[in-house]
XYZ file of C-alpha atoms in Angstrom:
415
model
C 5.749 -14.285 23.162
C 6.672 -15.337 19.645
C 10.314 -15.436 18.595
C 9.615 -12.612 16.178
C 8.522 -10.442 19.102
C 11.975 -10.243 20.688
C 14.336 -7.529 19.414
C 16.753 -6.850 22.248
C 19.645 -6.473 19.816
C 18.107 -3.346 18.254
C 18.812 0.152 19.591
C 15.317 1.396 18.811
C 15.658 4.901 20.201
C 19.104 5.303 18.736
C 17.579 4.546 15.332
C 14.478 6.717 15.794
C 16.535 9.741 16.867
C 19.267 9.368 14.227
C 19.251 12.413 11.882
C 19.727 10.087 8.915
C 16.561 8.224 9.923
C 14.630 11.464 10.421
C 15.582 12.556 6.900
C 14.734 9.228 5.260
C 13.345 6.526 7.551
C 12.175 4.097 4.899
C 15.262 1.931 4.234
C 15.671 1.324 7.971
C 11.951 0.680 8.426
C 12.000 -1.933 5.664
C 14.919 -3.647 7.401
C 13.148 -3.623 10.762
C 9.847 -4.791 9.258
C 11.541 -7.858 7.820
C 12.095 -9.065 11.393
C 8.363 -9.227 12.114
C 5.247 -7.062 12.414
C 5.341 -6.833 16.252
C 8.596 -6.382 18.167
C 9.488 -5.704 21.808
C 12.210 -3.375 23.040
C 13.422 -4.614 26.450
C 15.368 -1.394 27.047
C 12.265 0.857 27.050
C 9.497 -1.691 27.610
C 7.772 -0.470 24.441
C 6.204 -2.677 21.769
C 6.742 -1.540 18.180
C 4.220 -2.459 15.499
C 5.350 -2.264 11.875
C 2.782 -4.354 9.981
C -0.411 -2.919 8.520
C -2.667 -5.805 9.578
C -1.208 -5.800 13.082
C -1.563 -2.068 13.623
C -5.063 -2.003 12.152
C -6.019 -4.439 14.900
C -4.346 -2.293 17.557
C -6.222 0.807 16.407
C -9.639 -0.838 16.162
C -9.539 -3.194 19.140
C -11.224 -2.138 22.409
C -8.315 -3.908 24.123
C -6.146 -0.865 23.373
C -6.611 2.744 24.430
C -4.853 6.084 24.344
C -4.916 7.045 28.036
C -1.302 6.934 29.233
C -2.458 6.754 32.851
C -2.902 3.047 32.041
C 0.796 2.725 31.090
C 2.274 0.344 33.673
C 5.363 1.996 35.128
C 4.579 5.221 33.275
C 4.414 8.855 34.319
C 1.645 8.413 36.919
C 3.747 6.294 39.310
C 5.185 7.681 42.530
C 8.669 6.673 41.403
C 8.313 8.748 38.228
C 6.874 11.693 40.149
C 9.893 11.722 42.470
C 12.460 11.144 39.725
C 11.017 13.657 37.234
C 8.731 16.233 38.895
C 8.813 18.544 35.844
C 7.744 15.699 33.559
C 4.994 14.707 35.975
C 3.686 18.290 36.124
C 3.806 18.605 32.327
C 1.984 15.350 31.570
C -0.580 15.975 34.326
C -1.388 19.421 32.946
C -1.576 18.065 29.371
C -3.768 15.077 30.330
C -7.381 16.416 30.397
C -8.242 16.258 26.683
C -10.005 13.914 24.306
C -6.868 12.372 22.790
C -5.625 11.291 26.230
C -8.839 9.675 27.464
C -10.787 6.527 26.671
C -14.374 5.299 26.919
C -17.119 7.592 28.183
C -14.664 10.340 29.125
C -13.293 10.436 25.577
C -16.764 10.294 24.023
C -17.966 13.208 26.171
C -15.081 15.459 25.142
C -14.959 14.462 21.485
C -18.713 14.925 21.166
C -18.301 18.638 21.838
C -16.287 19.245 18.668
C -17.415 16.525 16.258
C -20.179 18.744 14.782
C -17.491 21.156 13.542
C -16.044 18.469 11.253
C -19.235 17.197 9.636
C -19.862 17.693 5.937
C -21.995 20.854 6.199
C -19.573 22.481 8.615
C -16.676 21.708 6.271
C -18.595 23.239 3.354
C -18.904 26.458 5.363
C -15.123 26.533 5.872
C -14.300 26.381 2.144
C -14.559 30.169 1.544
C -12.283 30.830 4.535
C -9.581 28.489 3.224
C -9.888 29.853 -0.321
C -9.590 33.451 0.883
C -6.529 32.758 3.023
C -4.842 30.790 0.228
C -5.545 33.620 -2.217
C -4.103 36.216 0.170
C -0.880 34.237 0.578
C -0.561 33.687 -3.163
C -1.135 37.383 -3.848
C 1.830 38.159 -1.592
C 4.109 35.751 -3.462
C 6.135 36.708 -6.564
C 4.930 35.880 -10.057
C 8.309 34.354 -10.836
C 11.374 33.479 -8.799
C 12.471 31.317 -5.903
C 10.720 31.006 -2.526
C 10.628 28.660 0.434
C 7.314 26.879 -0.018
C 7.038 26.092 3.711
C 7.470 29.594 5.116
C 5.657 31.339 2.249
C 2.618 29.082 1.971
C 2.413 25.666 3.662
C 3.043 26.861 7.227
C 1.019 30.099 7.383
C -2.083 28.817 5.577
C -3.314 26.353 8.249
C -2.506 28.770 11.060
C -4.463 31.582 9.425
C -7.430 29.281 8.870
C -7.304 28.070 12.474
C -7.166 31.606 13.839
C -10.403 32.307 11.981
C -12.055 29.082 13.139
C -11.080 29.809 16.754
C -11.951 33.525 16.578
C -8.331 34.492 17.290
C -6.829 37.706 15.964
C -4.331 37.357 13.121
C -1.643 38.890 15.331
C -1.565 35.753 17.474
C -0.072 33.615 14.675
C 3.524 33.857 15.867
C 2.732 33.068 19.503
C 0.569 30.069 18.660
C 3.276 28.762 16.322
C 5.933 29.142 19.043
C 3.837 27.375 21.680
C 2.946 24.613 19.228
C 6.612 24.016 18.366
C 7.406 23.403 22.040
C 4.361 21.261 22.814
C 4.519 19.074 19.703
C 7.557 17.352 21.250
C 5.338 15.696 23.856
C 4.547 13.215 21.090
C 8.225 12.247 20.905
C 7.833 10.035 24.035
C 11.495 10.725 24.906
C 12.097 14.363 25.911
C 15.112 16.029 27.455
C 14.698 17.897 30.772
C 15.123 21.195 28.916
C 12.397 20.257 26.401
C 10.014 19.338 29.241
C 10.636 22.652 30.982
C 10.143 24.559 27.729
C 6.933 22.645 26.980
C 5.608 23.256 30.500
C 6.209 27.001 30.129
C 4.540 27.001 26.702
C 1.579 25.049 28.093
C 1.124 27.539 30.928
C 1.282 30.544 28.584
C -1.001 28.921 25.992
C -3.652 28.044 28.583
C -3.553 31.552 30.054
C -3.966 33.037 26.569
C -6.944 30.784 25.763
C -8.499 31.438 29.173
C -8.467 35.150 28.376
C -9.960 34.450 24.940
C -12.803 32.457 26.482
C -13.419 35.138 29.098
C -13.646 37.838 26.431
C -15.735 35.800 23.991
C -19.426 36.507 23.618
C -21.567 33.368 23.496
C -24.059 35.128 21.229
C -21.543 36.153 18.558
C -18.825 33.474 18.848
C -18.362 31.245 15.808
C -17.047 27.813 14.981
C -14.825 26.156 17.588
C -14.992 28.954 20.127
C -18.798 28.797 20.100
C -18.667 25.061 20.795
C -16.150 25.576 23.611
C -18.340 28.252 25.227
C -21.448 26.093 24.982
C -19.660 23.113 26.553
C -18.327 25.328 29.337
C -21.662 26.947 30.023
C -23.672 23.700 30.080
C -21.070 21.881 32.171
C -20.042 19.327 29.540
C -16.393 20.363 29.975
C -14.682 21.919 32.983
C -12.244 24.779 32.495
C -9.091 22.667 32.277
C -10.731 20.334 29.748
C -11.908 23.300 27.680
C -8.449 24.877 27.590
C -6.480 21.688 26.957
C -8.764 20.483 24.173
C -8.652 23.874 22.468
C -4.876 24.130 22.509
C -4.459 20.516 21.419
C -6.697 21.075 18.394
C -4.747 24.214 17.505
C -1.444 22.333 17.709
C -2.623 19.245 15.842
C -4.646 21.246 13.333
C -1.602 23.288 12.410
C 1.065 20.576 12.309
C -1.100 17.994 10.548
C -1.905 20.290 7.654
C 1.529 21.896 7.303
C 3.128 18.463 6.935
C 0.458 17.216 4.540
C 0.862 20.202 2.208
C 4.647 20.389 2.492
C 5.355 16.660 2.246
C 2.821 16.317 -0.558
C 4.442 19.068 -2.601
C 7.860 17.435 -2.173
C 6.462 14.136 -3.472
C 5.102 15.894 -6.551
C 8.360 17.760 -7.140
C 10.241 14.464 -7.018
C 7.671 12.871 -9.334
C 6.984 15.505 -12.033
C 4.947 13.035 -14.104
C 2.536 12.732 -11.160
C 2.307 16.529 -10.872
C 1.564 16.798 -14.590
C -1.112 14.128 -14.330
C -2.728 15.811 -11.312
C -2.863 19.112 -13.181
C -4.435 17.372 -16.190
C -6.836 15.301 -14.080
C -7.919 17.426 -11.086
C -10.547 14.805 -10.220
C -7.627 12.779 -8.835
C -6.994 15.340 -6.098
C -8.745 13.305 -3.387
C -6.865 10.096 -4.105
C -3.638 12.080 -4.475
C -4.074 13.498 -0.957
C -4.521 9.975 0.429
C -1.353 8.885 -1.344
C 0.585 11.832 0.096
C -0.598 10.766 3.544
C 0.518 7.198 2.891
C 3.887 7.959 1.324
C 5.077 10.733 3.647
C 2.986 10.715 6.840
C 3.261 13.762 9.058
C 4.002 11.608 12.100
C 6.431 8.763 12.662
C 4.588 7.138 15.564
C 1.103 6.586 16.948
C 0.796 5.570 20.602
C -1.611 3.124 22.224
C -1.660 1.297 25.591
C -2.857 -2.275 26.115
C -5.856 -2.375 28.482
C -5.579 -6.157 28.907
C -3.366 -8.967 27.700
C -4.026 -9.189 23.965
C -2.654 -11.260 21.095
C -1.550 -9.451 17.940
C -0.216 -11.459 15.008
C 0.900 -14.313 17.229
C 2.488 -12.113 19.902
C 0.884 -11.450 23.299
C 1.160 -7.827 24.395
C 0.643 -7.565 28.172
C -1.786 -5.292 29.986
C -0.341 -1.836 30.649
C 2.240 -2.090 27.863
C 2.850 0.940 25.626
C 2.569 0.269 21.887
C 3.991 2.452 19.124
C 2.856 2.003 15.546
C 5.656 3.064 13.197
C 3.508 4.653 10.511
C 6.175 4.876 7.838
C 6.483 1.089 7.974
C 2.754 0.423 8.331
C 1.899 2.609 5.316
C 4.515 0.897 3.141
C 3.775 -2.680 4.147
C 4.135 -4.737 0.925
C 1.615 -7.230 2.289
C -1.031 -4.479 2.044
C 0.160 -2.162 -0.735
C 1.439 -2.995 -4.206
C 4.678 -1.186 -5.094
C 4.599 0.512 -1.670
C 7.578 2.790 -2.362
C 6.058 4.213 -5.563
C 3.831 7.279 -5.679
C 0.481 6.441 -7.293
C -1.925 9.378 -7.111
C -4.740 7.143 -8.401
C -4.080 4.313 -5.921
C -7.427 2.575 -5.202
C -8.628 1.609 -1.718
C -5.782 3.438 -0.020
C -5.955 2.165 3.558
C -3.227 4.472 4.908
C -3.252 4.809 8.708
C -1.659 8.230 9.089
C -4.760 9.571 10.838
C -5.022 6.518 13.078
C -8.269 4.604 13.359
C -10.955 3.387 15.709
C -12.342 5.640 18.443
C -9.252 7.834 18.374
C -9.086 8.470 14.629
C -7.967 12.061 14.018
C -10.971 14.313 14.581
C -9.518 17.025 12.343
C -8.754 14.788 9.358
C -11.631 16.221 7.225
C -10.276 19.749 7.702
C -6.687 18.753 6.872
C -7.807 16.990 3.699
C -9.957 19.943 2.642
C -7.193 22.484 3.224
C -4.739 20.383 1.229
C -7.132 19.995 -1.700
C -7.759 23.741 -1.864
C -4.084 24.595 -1.305
C -2.792 22.461 -4.167
C -5.567 23.537 -6.530
C -4.929 27.231 -5.841
C -1.156 26.842 -6.177
C -1.477 25.002 -9.488
C -3.852 27.668 -10.776
C -1.341 30.459 -10.189
C 1.898 28.737 -11.138
C 2.580 26.919 -14.378
C 6.158 26.173 -13.319
C 6.902 24.595 -9.929
C 10.370 23.072 -9.596
C 12.822 22.204 -6.858
C 15.321 25.029 -6.415
C 17.598 23.289 -3.922
C 17.773 20.496 -1.379
C 14.779 20.229 0.963
C 15.516 20.309 4.691
C 13.649 18.034 7.091
C 12.877 19.050 10.655
C 15.413 17.238 12.834
C 14.390 18.781 16.160
C 11.571 16.322 16.943
C 11.205 12.557 16.673
C 7.517 12.123 15.919
C 6.134 15.023 13.875
C 7.671 14.586 10.415
C 7.807 17.625 8.212
C 10.021 19.955 6.250
C 11.842 22.965 7.641
C 12.523 24.291 4.135
C 11.388 23.451 0.608
C 12.998 25.807 -1.917
C 10.992 26.046 -5.137
C 11.365 27.894 -8.420
C 8.085 29.361 -9.645
C 6.708 30.695 -12.880
C 3.203 32.131 -13.064
C 0.648 30.896 -15.559
C 0.147 33.192 -18.532
């Protein structure tokens, strides 16, 4: 192990759970990054990767996977099962899905849903997103102050997902509640109460989706539900795999897009010259979305597990070791990005890693990008004035998913 790899004097989890860090992690991440791109925490046995080159290797190398059953000393051990039976039950029930598997198992599951994210499929989704955005905007005042998150950024993705999964609009609140409990699984560290709450949410969510699948008609089902029914009927996925993949895509599809739209709007509000330029040059919308993803990623950490001893930037990470990429540091690595702390909506070759990379790159990234592009365009079309109306509030109730609880804005409609 290189000298730079040792960081026993750092209270990693104290830092990552500090409310001040959750509100603004970047000063602390710059300080930590200066100590080296790969660092080991003896207290938790976790390797933290903060450099862009180093984490790009982790994501793309076949020497790393996402299946936590390969985590040496992790949740699958008998000791863990005895010490934390609720945690063991939760992680076991959450295991059978594409994001938690590697190799042929991962390819089999992911292959079921990949067609839904191809270019033609995304083109078919455009009218759905536009209609839902228009409905939300119609319900908003012409002028005045609103919370951008609750009025627009949060409900839009959930409404779109309910359509794509053939779920009735009345299920929005339940899906949002279950998602809020289950998203904490990505925090790595969970309290006993959070594990119990997540286990209850998982049980209720699976039961709900099981009923939806039972009631669905293979001949008339659309989009994701049609793919789930086909995979169930032809034996590609068993029932638990069908349910767990469906709920995981609902959770990730909601959270990923809410944070992209909300965090992106905050960046524009704090950089009014960038908002003015984006309005004047709408062709920059695609590169602007990539810059939002880089500057304010919707997740603080991405997990991988070493499948063999592997060298990364001069440091050997042992087989079975958990690895966490700290995305806020990776995306602002000055060795990869010029002026990394500045918003540049025209930034060329933006190699942000918010959606991961390699075999486990985010399957829903095309949908999140598309929703964000349509959301910002529609919002700009209705409102000539968009200004901060108070201090934004970050979510402080989870360590990984990074998004806003509130974003008060002052609006004035275009004449």
